[in-house]
Every structure is written in structure tokens, then in C-alpha cells.
Amino acid sequence: MSATQVVVLGGNDERTDALAAAFDRTVHRAANPADAADAATEAVVVCDGRADWREVVELVGASARVFVLTSGEPTPAVVAEHGATPIHDDDDWDWTATVAAELDTNSDVRVAADESDHFDKLVENAPVPIAVIGPEYTVLRVNDAAADILGYETTDAIEGVNVSEFVHEDSADAAHERLDSVIEGRSVAPPMEMSLRAADGGRVRVLAATSPARVDGVPAARAILPLDEPYETRRELADSREKIEAIHDVAVELETAETTEAVCERTVAAAEEILEFDICVIDSVRDGYFHVEAASEHLPDENVAQSPIEEGGLLGESYRTGETIITHDIAESEIADPQGPYSSALSVPVGTWGAFQAASTESGGFDADDAELAEILLSHASVALERIERERELQRRERAFSALHDATREMAAAKTQDAVVDRAVAAARNTLDIPLSSAYTYEADGDYLRPVTATDEAAATFGEVPELHPGESIAYTAYQDRDVVIHDDLAESDATPRIDGIRSLMVLPLGDFGVLALGSTEPNAFGAVDISAGRVLAANTRTVLERVDRERELIEQRERLDEFASIVAHDLRNPLNHASGFLELARETDDASHLDRVDANLSRMDDLIQDVLTLARQGNVIGDTEPVDLATAARDAWRTASDGDGTLSVAGDVTVSADRERLVELLGNLFENARMHGGDTVTVGTLDDGFFVADDGPGIPEDSRDDVFDHGYSTNSEGTGFGLNIVASIADAHGWTVDVTEGDAGGARFEFRNVTASEA
């Protein structure tokens, strides 16, 4: 099977196609867990709550990410506990967008279920020769120090080869027996003398100390292989062998330690008891400062204070360079920062986590052997500390995604966009523990981001949260580019403009809707879990916002349909009444000419029904606009609305851009309104930016003019209250304004402005 980037297990072709459409990846549908593990190079997405998702995790290992779609079973906590990523599966939002947001972190590494990462770091970084041997005596890992003592330029010539190739024949049986005991019996083997075969065929004498290991889920043996000195120096090395064996015992203890404090305290105690160091301290590094995690009981208080790395003297230099420093005479050192009655020191880095330092009141208190033994001890401590950090990160990830699952359910129940982002900010505050959180929505009128909600902490820090305009904020730029923006330290960034008090910033676009802005007053505040969970929160928020927007559109459509029903009920009544009247006249007078008027009104009713049905299907109040002669439209409306009495006067000649049928309907309703309220003469005239309709009736009192367009408002017992409301709706749909004033004849005058003139 050819290699594929993303694999879908379970589900159907629609899910596979949906995932393929969500982002630019090759997607393959697998038939079973083995097929999925074989094909995936980036991720496996397990659908429909398949019971064999754990098998997928085991088969994939660290080679690809595993996403499990779940609507509650298995629980997000259980999924995260096994090293997979839970993705909420529900019709209310797009799970493909969530998977895409996760993969956009460009992280292809997840927490492995074994200790391979531990041993990789130990093997690669240890200054002493180390090899890891697996089943069938295959060399799985070896460091440069081991390659050097055997005379190989690189480790490639050793890894993957049977260890027998490198063990001298007189040590082969003992080596195999030793490896079997460690790998199968899982017991620690004490140091023993052993002869290895060098690249040139020569013999290399080592002291092999072997302990159990596990690499990529496979039981293995880890062998530390320091060079054996000539026989005459063996007695001098006996103490070192005992110390190495004791350090291995400590390593077993550290592998079961559950807290950073326990690891650091045991390491300091081992340095005092096994290496016989006088004074010891181990510091972690956080936010550019050394923080004492454990120290000898009799260390003076001034030596356990928090201090910046750049002022850390020998300890800071060792941490920055990653090298062990032996200082024979502190007084003569240009780097040392003397504190207390100490004459010599040994400083050892602990990876990127921190550093260890021992001190002695005697000059020359430390030699290369002390440094080597300390490095072995600290390499075990480093592995244990990193394991604990990963376990904490995994636990935090589990809590974060489980809480996000619940928060998303709450968000999905929101009915408005403001309510959705309000709950998203609450989730960022309470779920991701980011106090300085806020949300903005985009306002097209004005082209800016409007602050919708912010946490109490954000409001207290910044006061009134400002609007964000183009070119004035990092968040607006992120919205324009639709890119997630993360700044670990704005004080060290070229990004502008900076935000007073904010050091760390994460801006998460919400599609066309706006952004989530998450900040901290501390630098480097956002870890991998924060960023990953933030992306998922933003993706879920965007999905719910889209659903709310769709529901809003449906509500507006329903309201328009209700309006159409009112229009039909009202505007069909007038031509129907006229048709009935002329039909009665035809019967009474036996004059067939009245039937022409009946036919005209019935045709008008048919046109109106067809137009309204068309508009209802389209969901609009008006249809396409065209150039319409205002005078002609007014006369057509008068013929339908007039009962033969009254006079129409058209002043001026103008062509407007309008839906002709709706314009005739608008004018007809105004004519009917004039007739019902005693107007005899109706005038249609032009304005600079529109037109007016005036009558000579009693007019509309000034205190009632704001109410006449309300649905159902009427002062006539025969009126329905729909006519002027329909007039306002049609005007608004055209983008016109309508105001009521008093006409020259004292009657009502309706002025329509913002009307687009058109050439016929």
C-alpha cells in the first residue's frame, strides 16, 4: 500500500470526502487498525466510536497522531489518557475543521506510551559510552562516546547490528547471559569487566553496568560502558564502580518518582551520600530565572535565592553552554560569583530544565571522575524530570480537552453570536486558565473589530476595551490574514503596535466573524497544550457561530414570509372588492363594460399572487429592479385603487430604479389610504433625490406620524393597519427612506428619498 498522510478508520465515504475537502492532505479510508497504521504518515481519524481505537494507538505508536471522534463514549478523558486527541462529534459543528486546526499546529510528535524519548536523550547526551540492546542482541541505540572507544566515526556502523559483532569472544557468553537476565528478567546487573572488539580488531576493556530499559515498547537493556583502566589502577576504580552501581539504584528510584520535588531531593541526597559532595543545589529555569528546587540542609539562605540566569555565575554559564564546568579555585575565576566560604565548584547542566552545582570549602575539590559521575547521576535525573513534565502536560491536555468538550456543548446552546463568543471567552478563562481573554466581532459598517466581551481581569487591566481598526492592532492584522498569531514575548518582538502590559499574545481568528484575543503579562505563557486547545476552541466557536448565523437567516426568512402573507391578505382585498363591485354593477345595469373592470382587477390579483409567490420562494420583499417611469406607475396604481371618484395629479417627469410591481403596490396602498381618510385629490411629484405622494384629506397628527408605519396601525374602522406598513417595507427593501409631513393642501404628504434615478 502506498504511503498516505491522513487515514480515516470507520465512518463512510462522506466522512472521508469531508475530511479531504477540509484541508490539503491526502486522505485514505482504512478497513482495519492494521491497515490504518500501515498507511498513515501524519494522522489517523477514528470514527463512530469504534471499540478498537486503542489498538490503533498501539499500532501507530509515535509515528502519527490519532484523533478519536466521540460524542461522549469513549470519554475525552479516556482518549487523552491513552495519548490520542478527542474530537467532539456532533451535527452542530464541523469536526473536520477541528481536525484541521489541530494539524495546523505542525506538530507530528505526541507523547509516546513508552520510554524511547527518555533513552534517546540519555544515550545521545551522556558523556560516557552507552548502548541500548534489544531482543536478539540487536543494538538499538548507541552514542558518539561508545562509537569513539570502538574506533568508529559514526554510530551508523553499530546501530542495527548484532552486539556479538562488537563483543570479544572471551566475553561473549557472559555478555549474552547478562543481556538475557536484564531483558527477560528485568533485573539490574552490577558492573563487570568485559572485552569489546574495536573496529580495527583490537581489544577494548570496559566495565559494563547493565539495567532494564524499554524502547518503542520493546524490552531492552541499557549498558553503560566506561573504559576499564589497567590492572594496577583497578583498586582506585573500585570506589567508582561502587558509586556507579549505587547511582543505578538511584536511577531505579527516580523512574518511579511522581513529582519534581521528589526527583530533585533524591538527586541532591545521592550527590551527598554517594558522590560525597559537601554542598549541593539543583535549580530549575523558569522565565529567565533560576529557582532552587532542592538544596543541602546546611546551605546558607543567601545561596537559595531566586536569581536571573545572566547573573548566575558558574551555574548560569554551565546552563547557557550546556557544558560541565570544574572550577578548582573560585577566587581566580572570572565567571564565578563567590557566595559563602567555598573555594571550588562543580557545575553540571540538566538539559534545558535547569542546572546542578556542588561546592567545596577546599581548593581543587572536584576532578574529572567527580564530573563524570555527577553527569551520570544528572542524566538519570534529567530523564525523570522530563518524564514528569510530559506526564503533567498529558494530564493538562486531558483536562483541557475534556473541559473543552463540555464548554463546546454550552456554546452550542447559545442563540446569538454575542452569546457564543461570550461563552468562548468564559471557556478560555475557566478551561484554558487564561485570565486576559477577550472577543471581537467584525463590523462591516466602519470596517473595525467591535469588542463583544472580556474577562473581568482583562477589563481591570485595560479599562475600557477599545475598538480595533485596520493598521492599529496585531489582532486586526490576524483577522485580515485569517492566520493564528502567537507572540511568546512582545517585548522582544518586532510586532507593532505593542500592547501595554501584555508580554504573551495569542490571536485566534473566527473566520469572517472576528477573533479571540488571549494574553498574559508573563512571557512564554502559552505551552503546546494552550496553543492546541486554543485552536480547537476557535474552530468550535467558528462552527457554532456559523450555525447561529444560519438560524438567524432562517428566522428572518420566516419573518419575511409572515410579511408576505400579510401583503397577500391586504393587497388582494382591494382588487377583489373592486371586482365584486363592478360585477354587481354589471348585473344591475346589464352593462357588460363593467366586466372589463372586473377582468382588470382579476388580472391585477393574478399578477400580485404570482409576484408574491416568486418573492416568497426567493425570500425577498422585492425582485429585480429596472427603470420605471413614475408617472406611468402612478396611473396604473390609480386605475386599480380608484373607485371612480377622486382625482390623480402627476407633477414632474422622472424615471426611478425599482421593482415595478412593488412600486405600483406602494403607490396603490398610498392612494387607498387617501381614499379611506377622505382625500379627494392625490398628487404625485418629484423631489431632488426622490418623490412624494400628497393628498388633501385631514392629514396625520404630528404626534402620530411615528406610528403610522407600524404593523396593524389604523385610525379607520375599515382599515387593516397593513397598508402603510407594506409601504414602509417596500421602501426599505429598495433602500429608500420615507417620512410623513403635512402637504400644501393640509393633508398627508409621504416623502421618499435616497431614490436612485434611472435612464429609461
Short mmCIF file of N, CA, C and O in Angstrom, two decimals, residues 30-98:
data_model
loop_
_atom_site.label_atom_id
_atom_site.label_comp_id
_atom_site.label_asym_id
_atom_site.label_seq_id
_atom_site.Cartn_x
_atom_site.Cartn_y
_atom_site.Cartn_z
N ALA A 30 -9.31 3.41 5.69
CA ALA A 30 -8.75 2.12 6.06
C ALA A 30 -9.85 1.16 6.48
O ALA A 30 -10.90 1.56 7.00
N ALA A 31 -9.57 -0.14 6.28
CA ALA A 31 -10.56 -1.16 6.61
C ALA A 31 -10.42 -1.66 8.04
O ALA A 31 -11.39 -2.11 8.64
N ASN A 32 -9.22 -1.56 8.61
CA ASN A 32 -8.98 -2.08 9.95
C ASN A 32 -7.79 -1.34 10.56
O ASN A 32 -7.09 -0.59 9.86
N PRO A 33 -7.54 -1.53 11.88
CA PRO A 33 -6.44 -0.81 12.54
C PRO A 33 -5.08 -1.05 11.89
O PRO A 33 -4.28 -0.13 11.76
N ALA A 34 -4.82 -2.28 11.49
CA ALA A 34 -3.52 -2.57 10.87
C ALA A 34 -3.36 -1.80 9.56
O ALA A 34 -2.29 -1.26 9.25
N ASP A 35 -4.43 -1.79 8.78
CA ASP A 35 -4.41 -1.03 7.52
C ASP A 35 -4.16 0.45 7.80
O ASP A 35 -3.39 1.11 7.10
N ALA A 36 -4.81 0.99 8.84
CA ALA A 36 -4.65 2.40 9.19
C ALA A 36 -3.22 2.71 9.61
O ALA A 36 -2.63 3.69 9.18
N ALA A 37 -2.65 1.86 10.47
CA ALA A 37 -1.29 2.09 10.95
C ALA A 37 -0.28 1.98 9.81
O ALA A 37 0.72 2.70 9.78
N ASP A 38 -0.56 1.10 8.87
CA ASP A 38 0.37 0.89 7.75
C ASP A 38 0.36 2.08 6.80
O ASP A 38 1.38 2.45 6.23
N ALA A 39 -0.82 2.71 6.64
CA ALA A 39 -0.96 3.75 5.62
C ALA A 39 -0.63 5.14 6.13
O ALA A 39 -0.18 5.99 5.39
N ALA A 40 -0.86 5.40 7.42
CA ALA A 40 -0.79 6.78 7.91
C ALA A 40 0.64 7.26 8.07
O ALA A 40 1.49 6.54 8.59
N THR A 41 0.91 8.48 7.60
CA THR A 41 2.19 9.13 7.85
C THR A 41 2.03 10.38 8.70
O THR A 41 3.00 10.91 9.20
N GLU A 42 0.77 10.83 8.83
CA GLU A 42 0.55 12.05 9.63
C GLU A 42 -0.51 11.85 10.71
O GLU A 42 -0.28 12.21 11.85
N ALA A 43 -1.65 11.28 10.36
CA ALA A 43 -2.71 11.16 11.35
C ALA A 43 -3.68 10.05 10.96
O ALA A 43 -3.85 9.73 9.79
N VAL A 44 -4.34 9.47 11.99
CA VAL A 44 -5.44 8.53 11.80
C VAL A 44 -6.65 9.12 12.52
O VAL A 44 -6.57 9.50 13.67
N VAL A 45 -7.77 9.19 11.81
CA VAL A 45 -9.02 9.68 12.38
C VAL A 45 -9.96 8.49 12.55
O VAL A 45 -10.35 7.86 11.56
N VAL A 46 -10.30 8.17 13.81
CA VAL A 46 -11.15 7.02 14.12
C VAL A 46 -12.58 7.53 14.30
O VAL A 46 -12.84 8.38 15.16
N CYS A 47 -13.53 7.01 13.51
CA CYS A 47 -14.91 7.49 13.51
C CYS A 47 -15.84 6.53 14.24
O CYS A 47 -15.51 5.36 14.48
N ASP A 48 -17.01 7.04 14.58
CA ASP A 48 -18.15 6.24 15.06
C ASP A 48 -17.87 5.48 16.34
O ASP A 48 -18.42 4.42 16.59
N GLY A 49 -16.96 5.99 17.19
CA GLY A 49 -16.71 5.37 18.49
C GLY A 49 -16.27 3.93 18.41
O GLY A 49 -16.66 3.09 19.22
N ARG A 50 -15.46 3.59 17.40
CA ARG A 50 -15.01 2.20 17.23
C ARG A 50 -14.31 1.71 18.49
O ARG A 50 -13.47 2.40 19.07
N ALA A 51 -14.63 0.48 18.88
CA ALA A 51 -14.06 -0.07 20.10
C ALA A 51 -12.58 -0.38 19.96
O ALA A 51 -11.89 -0.56 20.96
N ASP A 52 -12.06 -0.46 18.72
CA ASP A 52 -10.65 -0.85 18.52
C ASP A 52 -9.73 0.36 18.37
O ASP A 52 -8.64 0.25 17.84
N TRP A 53 -10.18 1.55 18.87
CA TRP A 53 -9.32 2.73 18.72
C TRP A 53 -8.03 2.60 19.51
O TRP A 53 -6.98 3.12 19.11
N ARG A 54 -8.08 1.88 20.65
CA ARG A 54 -6.85 1.70 21.44
C ARG A 54 -5.82 0.89 20.65
O ARG A 54 -4.61 1.13 20.74
N GLU A 55 -6.29 -0.06 19.86
CA GLU A 55 -5.37 -0.85 19.03
C GLU A 55 -4.69 0.03 18.01
O GLU A 55 -3.51 -0.14 17.71
N VAL A 56 -5.43 1.00 17.50
CA VAL A 56 -4.84 1.95 16.54
C VAL A 56 -3.71 2.72 17.21
O VAL A 56 -2.62 2.88 16.65
N VAL A 57 -3.94 3.20 18.44
CA VAL A 57 -2.92 3.97 19.17
C VAL A 57 -1.66 3.13 19.36
O VAL A 57 -0.54 3.59 19.16
N GLU A 58 -1.87 1.86 19.73
CA GLU A 58 -0.72 0.99 19.97
C GLU A 58 0.05 0.71 18.68
O GLU A 58 1.29 0.70 18.66
N LEU A 59 -0.68 0.49 17.59
CA LEU A 59 -0.02 0.18 16.31
C LEU A 59 0.69 1.38 15.73
O LEU A 59 1.80 1.26 15.19
N VAL A 60 0.10 2.55 15.86
CA VAL A 60 0.69 3.75 15.27
C VAL A 60 1.91 4.20 16.06
O VAL A 60 2.91 4.66 15.50
N GLY A 61 1.84 4.03 17.40
CA GLY A 61 2.97 4.47 18.22
C GLY A 61 3.18 5.96 18.11
O GLY A 61 2.25 6.74 18.12
N ALA A 62 4.44 6.39 17.97
CA ALA A 62 4.75 7.82 17.88
C ALA A 62 4.86 8.29 16.44
O ALA A 62 5.20 9.43 16.19
N SER A 63 4.56 7.42 15.48
CA SER A 63 4.78 7.77 14.07
C SER A 63 3.71 8.71 13.51
O SER A 63 3.94 9.38 12.51
N ALA A 64 2.54 8.75 14.13
CA ALA A 64 1.47 9.61 13.61
C ALA A 64 0.53 9.95 14.75
O ALA A 64 0.52 9.31 15.80
N ARG A 65 -0.28 10.99 14.55
CA ARG A 65 -1.26 11.37 15.55
C ARG A 65 -2.55 10.57 15.35
O ARG A 65 -2.89 10.20 14.23
N VAL A 66 -3.26 10.33 16.44
CA VAL A 66 -4.53 9.61 16.38
C VAL A 66 -5.62 10.53 16.93
O VAL A 66 -5.52 11.03 18.05
N PHE A 67 -6.67 10.75 16.13
CA PHE A 67 -7.83 11.52 16.55
C PHE A 67 -9.01 10.57 16.69
O PHE A 67 -9.24 9.74 15.80
N VAL A 68 -9.75 10.68 17.80
CA VAL A 68 -10.91 9.82 18.03
C VAL A 68 -12.15 10.70 18.09
O VAL A 68 -12.26 11.56 18.97
N LEU A 69 -13.08 10.51 17.14
CA LEU A 69 -14.33 11.26 17.15
C LEU A 69 -15.25 10.64 18.20
O LEU A 69 -15.50 9.44 18.20
N THR A 70 -15.74 11.48 19.14
CA THR A 70 -16.56 10.95 20.22
C THR A 70 -17.64 11.96 20.58
O THR A 70 -17.41 13.16 20.61
N SER A 71 -18.84 11.44 20.84
CA SER A 71 -19.92 12.28 21.34
C SER A 71 -20.20 11.97 22.80
O SER A 71 -21.25 12.29 23.33
N GLY A 72 -19.25 11.35 23.47
CA GLY A 72 -19.40 11.05 24.89
C GLY A 72 -18.82 9.70 25.28
O GLY A 72 -18.37 9.50 26.41
N GLU A 73 -18.78 8.76 24.36
CA GLU A 73 -18.24 7.42 24.63
C GLU A 73 -17.39 6.99 23.45
O GLU A 73 -17.90 6.89 22.33
N PRO A 74 -16.06 6.76 23.61
CA PRO A 74 -15.33 6.91 24.87
C PRO A 74 -15.25 8.37 25.31
O PRO A 74 -15.36 9.27 24.49
N THR A 75 -15.03 8.57 26.62
CA THR A 75 -14.97 9.94 27.12
C THR A 75 -13.69 10.60 26.65
O THR A 75 -12.67 9.93 26.40
N PRO A 76 -13.70 11.94 26.51
CA PRO A 76 -12.48 12.65 26.11
C PRO A 76 -11.31 12.38 27.05
O PRO A 76 -10.17 12.30 26.62
N ALA A 77 -11.62 12.23 28.36
CA ALA A 77 -10.55 11.98 29.32
C ALA A 77 -9.84 10.66 29.03
O ALA A 77 -8.61 10.57 29.08
N VAL A 78 -10.63 9.62 28.74
CA VAL A 78 -10.03 8.31 28.45
C VAL A 78 -9.20 8.36 27.17
O VAL A 78 -8.10 7.81 27.09
N VAL A 79 -9.72 9.03 26.16
CA VAL A 79 -9.00 9.15 24.89
C VAL A 79 -7.66 9.85 25.10
O VAL A 79 -6.61 9.40 24.64
N ALA A 80 -7.70 11.00 25.80
CA ALA A 80 -6.48 11.76 26.04
C ALA A 80 -5.48 10.98 26.90
O ALA A 80 -4.27 11.07 26.70
N GLU A 81 -6.01 10.20 27.85
CA GLU A 81 -5.14 9.42 28.73
C GLU A 81 -4.30 8.41 27.95
O GLU A 81 -3.17 8.12 28.31
N HIS A 82 -4.84 7.92 26.84
CA HIS A 82 -4.12 6.94 26.02
C HIS A 82 -3.26 7.61 24.94
O HIS A 82 -2.74 6.92 24.06
N GLY A 83 -3.13 8.92 25.01
CA GLY A 83 -2.23 9.60 24.08
C GLY A 83 -2.86 10.02 22.78
O GLY A 83 -2.17 10.50 21.89
N ALA A 84 -4.18 9.84 22.64
CA ALA A 84 -4.87 10.28 21.43
C ALA A 84 -5.56 11.61 21.69
O ALA A 84 -5.65 12.07 22.82
N THR A 85 -6.07 12.22 20.62
CA THR A 85 -6.74 13.52 20.73
C THR A 85 -8.24 13.33 20.54
O THR A 85 -8.68 12.88 19.48
N PRO A 86 -9.06 13.67 21.57
CA PRO A 86 -10.52 13.55 21.41
C PRO A 86 -11.07 14.71 20.59
O PRO A 86 -10.71 15.86 20.80
N ILE A 87 -11.97 14.40 19.66
CA ILE A 87 -12.63 15.42 18.84
C ILE A 87 -14.15 15.23 18.99
O ILE A 87 -14.67 14.15 18.74
N HIS A 88 -14.84 16.29 19.44
CA HIS A 88 -16.28 16.17 19.65
C HIS A 88 -16.99 15.94 18.31
O HIS A 88 -16.74 16.63 17.34
N ASP A 89 -17.89 14.96 18.29
CA ASP A 89 -18.59 14.57 17.06
C ASP A 89 -20.07 14.85 17.24
O ASP A 89 -20.75 14.16 18.00
N ASP A 90 -20.57 15.88 16.56
CA ASP A 90 -21.96 16.23 16.68
C ASP A 90 -22.37 16.98 15.42
O ASP A 90 -21.54 17.57 14.73
N ASP A 91 -23.66 16.99 15.13
CA ASP A 91 -24.15 17.67 13.93
C ASP A 91 -24.06 19.18 14.04
O ASP A 91 -24.18 19.89 13.05
N ASP A 92 -23.85 19.69 15.27
CA ASP A 92 -23.87 21.14 15.46
C ASP A 92 -22.61 21.83 14.98
O ASP A 92 -22.57 23.05 14.88
N TRP A 93 -21.52 21.10 14.74
CA TRP A 93 -20.31 21.76 14.24
C TRP A 93 -19.50 20.81 13.38
O TRP A 93 -19.70 19.61 13.36
N ASP A 94 -18.54 21.40 12.69
CA ASP A 94 -17.76 20.68 11.69
C ASP A 94 -16.52 20.07 12.33
O ASP A 94 -15.56 20.78 12.65
N TRP A 95 -16.53 18.75 12.54
CA TRP A 95 -15.36 18.09 13.16
C TRP A 95 -14.14 18.17 12.27
O TRP A 95 -13.01 18.15 12.74
N THR A 96 -14.35 18.26 10.95
CA THR A 96 -13.18 18.35 10.05
C THR A 96 -12.40 19.62 10.29
O THR A 96 -11.17 19.63 10.19
N ALA A 97 -13.10 20.72 10.61
CA ALA A 97 -12.40 21.97 10.91
C ALA A 97 -11.57 21.84 12.17
O ALA A 97 -10.47 22.40 12.28
N THR A 98 -12.07 21.08 13.15
CA THR A 98 -11.32 20.87 14.39
C THR A 98 -10.06 20.06 14.12
O THR A 98 -8.98 20.38 14.63
#
